[in-house]
PDB file of C-alpha atoms in Angstrom:
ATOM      1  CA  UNK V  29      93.893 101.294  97.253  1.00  0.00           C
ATOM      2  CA  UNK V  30      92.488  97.772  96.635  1.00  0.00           C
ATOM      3  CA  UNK V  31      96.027  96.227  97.027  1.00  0.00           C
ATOM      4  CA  UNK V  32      96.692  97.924 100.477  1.00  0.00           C
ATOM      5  CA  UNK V  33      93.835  96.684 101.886  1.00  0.00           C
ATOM      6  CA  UNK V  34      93.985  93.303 101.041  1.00  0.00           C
ATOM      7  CA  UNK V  35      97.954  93.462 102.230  1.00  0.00           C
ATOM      8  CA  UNK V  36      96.344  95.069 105.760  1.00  0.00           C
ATOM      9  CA  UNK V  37      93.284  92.048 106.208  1.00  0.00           C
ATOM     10  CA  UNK V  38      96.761  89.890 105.633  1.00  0.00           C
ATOM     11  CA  UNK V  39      98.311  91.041 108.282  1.00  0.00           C
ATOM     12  CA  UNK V  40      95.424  91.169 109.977  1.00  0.00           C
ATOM     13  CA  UNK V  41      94.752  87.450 109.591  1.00  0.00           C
ATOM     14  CA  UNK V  42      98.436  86.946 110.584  1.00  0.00           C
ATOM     15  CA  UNK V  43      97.864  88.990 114.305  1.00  0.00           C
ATOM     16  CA  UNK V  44      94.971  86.882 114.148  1.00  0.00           C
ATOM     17  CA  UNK V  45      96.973  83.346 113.681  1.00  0.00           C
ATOM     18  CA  UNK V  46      99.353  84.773 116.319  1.00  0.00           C
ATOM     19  CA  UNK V  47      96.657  85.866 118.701  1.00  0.00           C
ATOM     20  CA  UNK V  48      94.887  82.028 118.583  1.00  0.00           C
ATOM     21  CA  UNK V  49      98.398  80.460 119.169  1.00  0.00           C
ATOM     22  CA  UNK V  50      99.393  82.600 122.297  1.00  0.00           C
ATOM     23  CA  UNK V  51      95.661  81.682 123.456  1.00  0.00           C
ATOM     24  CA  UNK V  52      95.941  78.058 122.926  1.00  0.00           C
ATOM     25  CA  UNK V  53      99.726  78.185 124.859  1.00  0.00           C
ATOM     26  CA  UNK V  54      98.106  79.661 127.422  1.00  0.00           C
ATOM     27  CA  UNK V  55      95.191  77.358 127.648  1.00  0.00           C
ATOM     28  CA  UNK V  56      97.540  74.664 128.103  1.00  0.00           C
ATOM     29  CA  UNK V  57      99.939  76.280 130.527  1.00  0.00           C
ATOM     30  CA  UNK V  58     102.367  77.080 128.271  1.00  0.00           C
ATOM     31  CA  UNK V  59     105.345  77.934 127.550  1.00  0.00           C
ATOM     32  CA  UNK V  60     104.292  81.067 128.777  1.00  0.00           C
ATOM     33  CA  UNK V  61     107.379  82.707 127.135  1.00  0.00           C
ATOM     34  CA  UNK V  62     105.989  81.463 123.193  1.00  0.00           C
ATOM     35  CA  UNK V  63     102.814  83.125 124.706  1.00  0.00           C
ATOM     36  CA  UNK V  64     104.610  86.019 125.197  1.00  0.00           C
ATOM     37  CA  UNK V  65     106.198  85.788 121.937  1.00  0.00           C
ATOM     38  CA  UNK V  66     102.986  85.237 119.388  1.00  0.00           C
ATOM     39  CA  UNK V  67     101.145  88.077 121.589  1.00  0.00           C
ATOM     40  CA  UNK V  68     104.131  90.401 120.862  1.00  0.00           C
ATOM     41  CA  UNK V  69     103.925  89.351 117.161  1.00  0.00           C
ATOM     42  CA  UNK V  70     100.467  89.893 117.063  1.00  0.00           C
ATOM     43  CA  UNK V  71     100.418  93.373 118.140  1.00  0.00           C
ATOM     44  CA  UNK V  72     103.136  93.936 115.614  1.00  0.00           C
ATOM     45  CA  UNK V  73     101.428  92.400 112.387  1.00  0.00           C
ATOM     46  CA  UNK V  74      97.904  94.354 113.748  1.00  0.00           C
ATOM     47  CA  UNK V  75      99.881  97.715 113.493  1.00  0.00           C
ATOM     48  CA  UNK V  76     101.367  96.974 110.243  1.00  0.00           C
ATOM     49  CA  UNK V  77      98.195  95.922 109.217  1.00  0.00           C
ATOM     50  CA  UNK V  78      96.599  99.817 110.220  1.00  0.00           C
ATOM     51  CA  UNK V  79      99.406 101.131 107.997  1.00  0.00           C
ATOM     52  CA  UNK V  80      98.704  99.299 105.101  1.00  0.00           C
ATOM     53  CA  UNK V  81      95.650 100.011 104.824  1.00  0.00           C
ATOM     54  CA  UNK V  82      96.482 103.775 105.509  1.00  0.00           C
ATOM     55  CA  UNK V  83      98.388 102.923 102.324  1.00  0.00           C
ATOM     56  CA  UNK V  84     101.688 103.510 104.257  1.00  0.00           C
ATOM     57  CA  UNK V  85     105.109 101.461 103.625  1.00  0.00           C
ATOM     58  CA  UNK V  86     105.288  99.325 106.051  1.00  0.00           C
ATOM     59  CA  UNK V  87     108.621  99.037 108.212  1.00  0.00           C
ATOM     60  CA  UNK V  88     110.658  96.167 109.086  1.00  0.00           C
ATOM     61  CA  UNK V  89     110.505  96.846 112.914  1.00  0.00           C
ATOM     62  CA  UNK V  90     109.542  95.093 115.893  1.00  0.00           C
ATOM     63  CA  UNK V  91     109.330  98.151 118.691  1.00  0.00           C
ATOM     64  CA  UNK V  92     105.620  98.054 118.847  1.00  0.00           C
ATOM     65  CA  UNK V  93     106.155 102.052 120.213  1.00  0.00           C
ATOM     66  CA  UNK V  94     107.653 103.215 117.415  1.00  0.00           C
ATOM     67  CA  UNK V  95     105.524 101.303 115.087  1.00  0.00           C
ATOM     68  CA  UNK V  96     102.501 103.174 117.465  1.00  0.00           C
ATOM     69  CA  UNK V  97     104.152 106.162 116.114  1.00  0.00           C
ATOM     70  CA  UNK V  98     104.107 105.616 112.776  1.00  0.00           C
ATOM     71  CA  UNK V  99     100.418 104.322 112.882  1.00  0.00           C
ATOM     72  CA  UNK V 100      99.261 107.356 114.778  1.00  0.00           C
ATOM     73  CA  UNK V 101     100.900 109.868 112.180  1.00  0.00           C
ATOM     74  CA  UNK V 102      99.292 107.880 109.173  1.00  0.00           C
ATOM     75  CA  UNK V 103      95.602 107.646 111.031  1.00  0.00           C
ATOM     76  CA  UNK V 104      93.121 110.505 111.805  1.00  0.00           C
ATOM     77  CA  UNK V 105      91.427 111.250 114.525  1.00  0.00           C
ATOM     78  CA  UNK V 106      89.627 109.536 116.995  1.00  0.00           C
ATOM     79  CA  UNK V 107      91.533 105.975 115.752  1.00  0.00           C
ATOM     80  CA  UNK V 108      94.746 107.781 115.706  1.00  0.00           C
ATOM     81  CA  UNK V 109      93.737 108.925 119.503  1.00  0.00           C
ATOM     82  CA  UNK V 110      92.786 105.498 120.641  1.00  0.00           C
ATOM     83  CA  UNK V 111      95.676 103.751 118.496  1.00  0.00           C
ATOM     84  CA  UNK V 112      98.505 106.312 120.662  1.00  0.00           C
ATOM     85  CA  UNK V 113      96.084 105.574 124.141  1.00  0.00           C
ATOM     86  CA  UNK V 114      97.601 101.837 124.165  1.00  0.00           C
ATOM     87  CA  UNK V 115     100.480 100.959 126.306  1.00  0.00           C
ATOM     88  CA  UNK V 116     102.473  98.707 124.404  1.00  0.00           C
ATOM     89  CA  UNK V 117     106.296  99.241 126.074  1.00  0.00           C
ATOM     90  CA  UNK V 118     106.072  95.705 127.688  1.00  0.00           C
ATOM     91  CA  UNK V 119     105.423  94.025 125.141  1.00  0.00           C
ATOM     92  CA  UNK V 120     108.410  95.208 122.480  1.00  0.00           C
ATOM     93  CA  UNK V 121     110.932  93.185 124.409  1.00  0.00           C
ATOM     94  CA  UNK V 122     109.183  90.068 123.739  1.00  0.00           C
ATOM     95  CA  UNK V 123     110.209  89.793 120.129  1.00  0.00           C
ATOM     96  CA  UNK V 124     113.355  88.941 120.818  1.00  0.00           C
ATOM     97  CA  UNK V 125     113.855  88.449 124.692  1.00  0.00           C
ATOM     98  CA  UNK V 126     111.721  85.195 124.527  1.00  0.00           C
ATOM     99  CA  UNK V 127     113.854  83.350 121.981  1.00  0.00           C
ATOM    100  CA  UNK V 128     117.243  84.434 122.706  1.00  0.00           C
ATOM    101  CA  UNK V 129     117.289  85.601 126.719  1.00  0.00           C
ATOM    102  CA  UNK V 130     118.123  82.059 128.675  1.00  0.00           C
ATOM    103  CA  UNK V 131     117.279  84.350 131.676  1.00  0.00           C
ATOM    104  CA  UNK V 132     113.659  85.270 130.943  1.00  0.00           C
ATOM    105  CA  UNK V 133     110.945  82.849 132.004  1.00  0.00           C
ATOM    106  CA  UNK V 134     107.786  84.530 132.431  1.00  0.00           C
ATOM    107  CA  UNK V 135     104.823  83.153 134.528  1.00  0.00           C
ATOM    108  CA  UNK V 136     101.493  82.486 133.701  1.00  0.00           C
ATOM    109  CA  UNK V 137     100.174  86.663 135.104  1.00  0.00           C
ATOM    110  CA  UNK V 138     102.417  87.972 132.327  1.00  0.00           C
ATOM    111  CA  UNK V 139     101.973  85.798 129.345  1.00  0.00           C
ATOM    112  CA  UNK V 140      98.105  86.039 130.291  1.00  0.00           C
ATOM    113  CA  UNK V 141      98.408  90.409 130.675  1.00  0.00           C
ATOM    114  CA  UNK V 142     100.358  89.720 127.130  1.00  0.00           C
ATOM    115  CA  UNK V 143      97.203  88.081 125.416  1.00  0.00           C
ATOM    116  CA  UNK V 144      94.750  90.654 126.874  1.00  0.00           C
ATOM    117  CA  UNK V 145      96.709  93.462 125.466  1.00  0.00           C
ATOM    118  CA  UNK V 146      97.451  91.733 121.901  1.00  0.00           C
ATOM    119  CA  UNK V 147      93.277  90.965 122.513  1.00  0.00           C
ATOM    120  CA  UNK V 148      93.054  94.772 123.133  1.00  0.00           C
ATOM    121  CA  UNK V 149      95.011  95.931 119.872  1.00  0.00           C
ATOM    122  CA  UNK V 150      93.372  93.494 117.436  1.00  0.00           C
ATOM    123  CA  UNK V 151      90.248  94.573 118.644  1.00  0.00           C
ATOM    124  CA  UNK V 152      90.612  98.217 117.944  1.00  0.00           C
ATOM    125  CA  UNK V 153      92.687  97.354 115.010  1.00  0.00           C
ATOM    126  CA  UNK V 154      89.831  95.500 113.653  1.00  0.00           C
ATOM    127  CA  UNK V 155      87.475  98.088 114.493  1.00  0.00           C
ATOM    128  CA  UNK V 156      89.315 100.633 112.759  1.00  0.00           C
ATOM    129  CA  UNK V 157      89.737  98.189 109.494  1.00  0.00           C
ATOM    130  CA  UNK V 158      85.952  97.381 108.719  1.00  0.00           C
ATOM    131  CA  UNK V 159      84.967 101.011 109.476  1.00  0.00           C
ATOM    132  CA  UNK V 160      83.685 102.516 106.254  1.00  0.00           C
ATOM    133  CA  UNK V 161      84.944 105.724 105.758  1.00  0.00           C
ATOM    134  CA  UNK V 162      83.015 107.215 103.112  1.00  0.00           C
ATOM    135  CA  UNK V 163      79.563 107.245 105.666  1.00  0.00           C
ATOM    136  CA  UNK V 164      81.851 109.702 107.361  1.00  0.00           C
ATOM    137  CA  UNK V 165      81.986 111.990 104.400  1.00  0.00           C
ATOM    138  CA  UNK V 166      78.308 111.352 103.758  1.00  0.00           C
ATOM    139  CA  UNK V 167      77.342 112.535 107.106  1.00  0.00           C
ATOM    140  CA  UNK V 168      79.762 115.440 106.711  1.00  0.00           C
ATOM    141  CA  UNK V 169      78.541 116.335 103.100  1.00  0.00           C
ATOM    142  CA  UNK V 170      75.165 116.414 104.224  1.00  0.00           C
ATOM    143  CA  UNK V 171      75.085 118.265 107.436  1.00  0.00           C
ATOM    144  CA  UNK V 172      73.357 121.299 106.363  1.00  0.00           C
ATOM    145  CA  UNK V 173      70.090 119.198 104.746  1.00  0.00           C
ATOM    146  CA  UNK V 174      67.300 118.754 106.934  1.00  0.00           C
TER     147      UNK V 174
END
Protein backbone atom coordinates (compact mmCIF):
# COMPACT_ATOMS: atom_id res chain seq x y z
CA UNK A 1 0.00 0.00 0.00
CA UNK A 2 3.00 2.23 0.89
CA UNK A 3 4.43 1.83 -2.70
CA UNK A 4 1.12 2.93 -4.45
CA UNK A 5 0.92 5.87 -2.72
CA UNK A 6 4.14 7.18 -3.10
CA UNK A 7 3.79 6.15 -7.10
CA UNK A 8 0.22 8.36 -6.87
CA UNK A 9 1.99 11.76 -4.88
CA UNK A 10 4.48 11.08 -8.11
CA UNK A 11 2.18 11.55 -10.40
CA UNK A 12 0.72 13.91 -8.52
CA UNK A 13 3.83 16.09 -8.42
CA UNK A 14 4.10 15.44 -12.21
CA UNK A 15 0.19 17.07 -12.91
CA UNK A 16 1.61 19.45 -10.64
CA UNK A 17 4.95 20.29 -12.85
CA UNK A 18 2.54 20.23 -15.83
CA UNK A 19 -0.06 22.43 -14.24
CA UNK A 20 2.85 25.34 -13.30
CA UNK A 21 4.18 25.10 -16.94
CA UNK A 22 0.74 25.58 -18.77
CA UNK A 23 0.33 28.55 -16.10
CA UNK A 24 3.57 30.15 -16.77
CA UNK A 25 2.78 29.74 -20.93
CA UNK A 26 -0.11 31.36 -20.31
CA UNK A 27 1.24 34.13 -18.22
CA UNK A 28 3.40 34.96 -20.98
CA UNK A 29 0.97 34.64 -23.85
CA UNK A 30 1.97 31.55 -24.91
CA UNK A 31 2.08 29.25 -27.11
CA UNK A 32 -1.27 28.75 -26.13
CA UNK A 33 -1.23 25.31 -27.89
CA UNK A 34 1.92 23.94 -25.21
CA UNK A 35 -0.68 25.42 -22.73
CA UNK A 36 -3.06 23.29 -24.03
CA UNK A 37 -0.76 20.48 -24.10
CA UNK A 38 0.80 20.47 -20.27
CA UNK A 39 -2.99 21.15 -19.06
CA UNK A 40 -4.05 17.99 -20.99
CA UNK A 41 -1.04 16.15 -19.44
CA UNK A 42 -1.84 17.29 -16.22
CA UNK A 43 -5.26 16.04 -16.02
CA UNK A 44 -3.88 12.79 -17.27
CA UNK A 45 -0.95 12.21 -14.66
CA UNK A 46 -3.74 13.57 -11.75
CA UNK A 47 -6.03 10.58 -12.81
CA UNK A 48 -3.34 8.12 -12.89
CA UNK A 49 -2.28 9.42 -9.82
CA UNK A 50 -6.17 8.57 -8.14
CA UNK A 51 -5.56 5.04 -9.46
CA UNK A 52 -2.47 4.42 -7.94
CA UNK A 53 -3.25 5.17 -4.98
CA UNK A 54 -6.55 3.10 -5.34
CA UNK A 55 -3.75 0.56 -5.85
CA UNK A 56 -4.96 0.09 -9.49
CA UNK A 57 -2.54 -0.67 -12.63
CA UNK A 58 -2.25 2.15 -14.19
CA UNK A 59 -2.89 2.33 -18.12
CA UNK A 60 -0.88 3.69 -20.81
CA UNK A 61 -3.70 6.00 -22.17
CA UNK A 62 -4.18 9.48 -22.88
CA UNK A 63 -8.30 9.73 -23.33
CA UNK A 64 -8.77 11.53 -20.11
CA UNK A 65 -12.70 9.92 -20.45
CA UNK A 66 -11.79 6.67 -20.40
CA UNK A 67 -9.15 7.11 -17.86
CA UNK A 68 -12.41 9.00 -15.85
CA UNK A 69 -13.79 5.62 -16.21
CA UNK A 70 -11.39 3.66 -14.86
CA UNK A 71 -10.87 6.11 -11.86
CA UNK A 72 -14.55 6.17 -11.09
CA UNK A 73 -14.81 2.21 -11.01
CA UNK A 74 -11.64 2.00 -8.66
CA UNK A 75 -13.01 5.04 -6.20
CA UNK A 76 -16.05 5.02 -3.82
CA UNK A 77 -18.46 7.20 -3.33
CA UNK A 78 -18.77 10.68 -3.07
CA UNK A 79 -14.97 11.04 -4.87
CA UNK A 80 -15.99 8.55 -7.39
CA UNK A 81 -19.27 10.94 -7.89
CA UNK A 82 -17.33 14.12 -8.14
CA UNK A 83 -14.31 12.39 -10.11
CA UNK A 84 -17.29 11.15 -13.08
CA UNK A 85 -19.06 15.03 -12.53
CA UNK A 86 -15.91 16.54 -14.55
CA UNK A 87 -16.13 17.24 -18.17
CA UNK A 88 -12.96 16.36 -19.54
CA UNK A 89 -13.91 15.51 -23.55
CA UNK A 90 -12.08 18.76 -24.66
CA UNK A 91 -9.31 18.27 -23.30
CA UNK A 92 -8.31 14.44 -24.63
CA UNK A 93 -7.54 15.82 -28.04
CA UNK A 94 -4.87 17.93 -26.76
CA UNK A 95 -2.39 15.16 -26.20
CA UNK A 96 -1.73 14.74 -29.44
CA UNK A 97 -3.57 17.46 -31.60
CA UNK A 98 -1.14 20.17 -30.21
CA UNK A 99 2.09 18.55 -31.36
CA UNK A 100 1.21 16.92 -34.49
CA UNK A 101 -2.09 18.98 -36.02
CA UNK A 102 -0.32 22.01 -38.21
CA UNK A 103 -4.02 23.12 -38.32
CA UNK A 104 -4.76 23.68 -34.63
CA UNK A 105 -3.79 27.00 -33.09
CA UNK A 106 -5.77 27.72 -30.17
CA UNK A 107 -6.28 31.26 -28.66
CA UNK A 108 -5.66 32.55 -25.47
CA UNK A 109 -9.98 31.68 -24.15
CA UNK A 110 -9.11 28.03 -24.74
CA UNK A 111 -5.66 27.43 -23.47
CA UNK A 112 -6.89 29.65 -20.39
CA UNK A 113 -10.56 27.25 -20.04
CA UNK A 114 -7.67 24.36 -20.40
CA UNK A 115 -5.74 25.52 -17.17
CA UNK A 116 -8.95 26.11 -15.14
CA UNK A 117 -10.12 22.66 -15.79
CA UNK A 118 -6.54 20.88 -15.26
CA UNK A 119 -6.80 23.59 -11.94
CA UNK A 120 -10.22 21.91 -11.33
CA UNK A 121 -8.98 18.14 -11.49
CA UNK A 122 -5.79 18.60 -9.43
CA UNK A 123 -7.75 20.18 -6.97
CA UNK A 124 -10.19 17.44 -6.36
CA UNK A 125 -7.52 15.00 -7.12
CA UNK A 126 -5.59 16.40 -4.33
CA UNK A 127 -8.43 16.52 -2.13
CA UNK A 128 -9.21 13.05 -2.59
CA UNK A 129 -5.28 12.03 -2.02
CA UNK A 130 -4.64 13.64 1.53
CA UNK A 131 -8.10 12.50 2.73
CA UNK A 132 -7.55 9.98 5.50
CA UNK A 133 -9.65 7.23 5.15
CA UNK A 134 -9.51 5.40 8.25
CA UNK A 135 -11.47 8.66 10.25
CA UNK A 136 -14.15 7.40 7.93
CA UNK A 137 -14.20 3.98 9.47
CA UNK A 138 -13.76 5.53 12.90
CA UNK A 139 -16.81 7.57 12.55
CA UNK A 140 -18.59 4.56 11.08
CA UNK A 141 -17.32 2.10 13.85
CA UNK A 142 -18.46 4.31 16.39
CA UNK A 143 -21.84 5.49 15.44
CA UNK A 144 -23.83 3.76 17.96
CA UNK A 145 -21.60 5.30 21.18
CA UNK A 146 -22.88 8.29 22.66
Amino acid sequence: MNDSRSLARGWLAKAESDRLAARRLLDSDGPFDAVCFHAQQACEKALKAVLAWAGTDVPRMHNLEELQVVCVKALSEPTASLLKSLDLAELTPYAVETRYDAEFWPDRDTADAAVKRADEVIDHVSVHLNHDPDQDNTKTDNAGDP
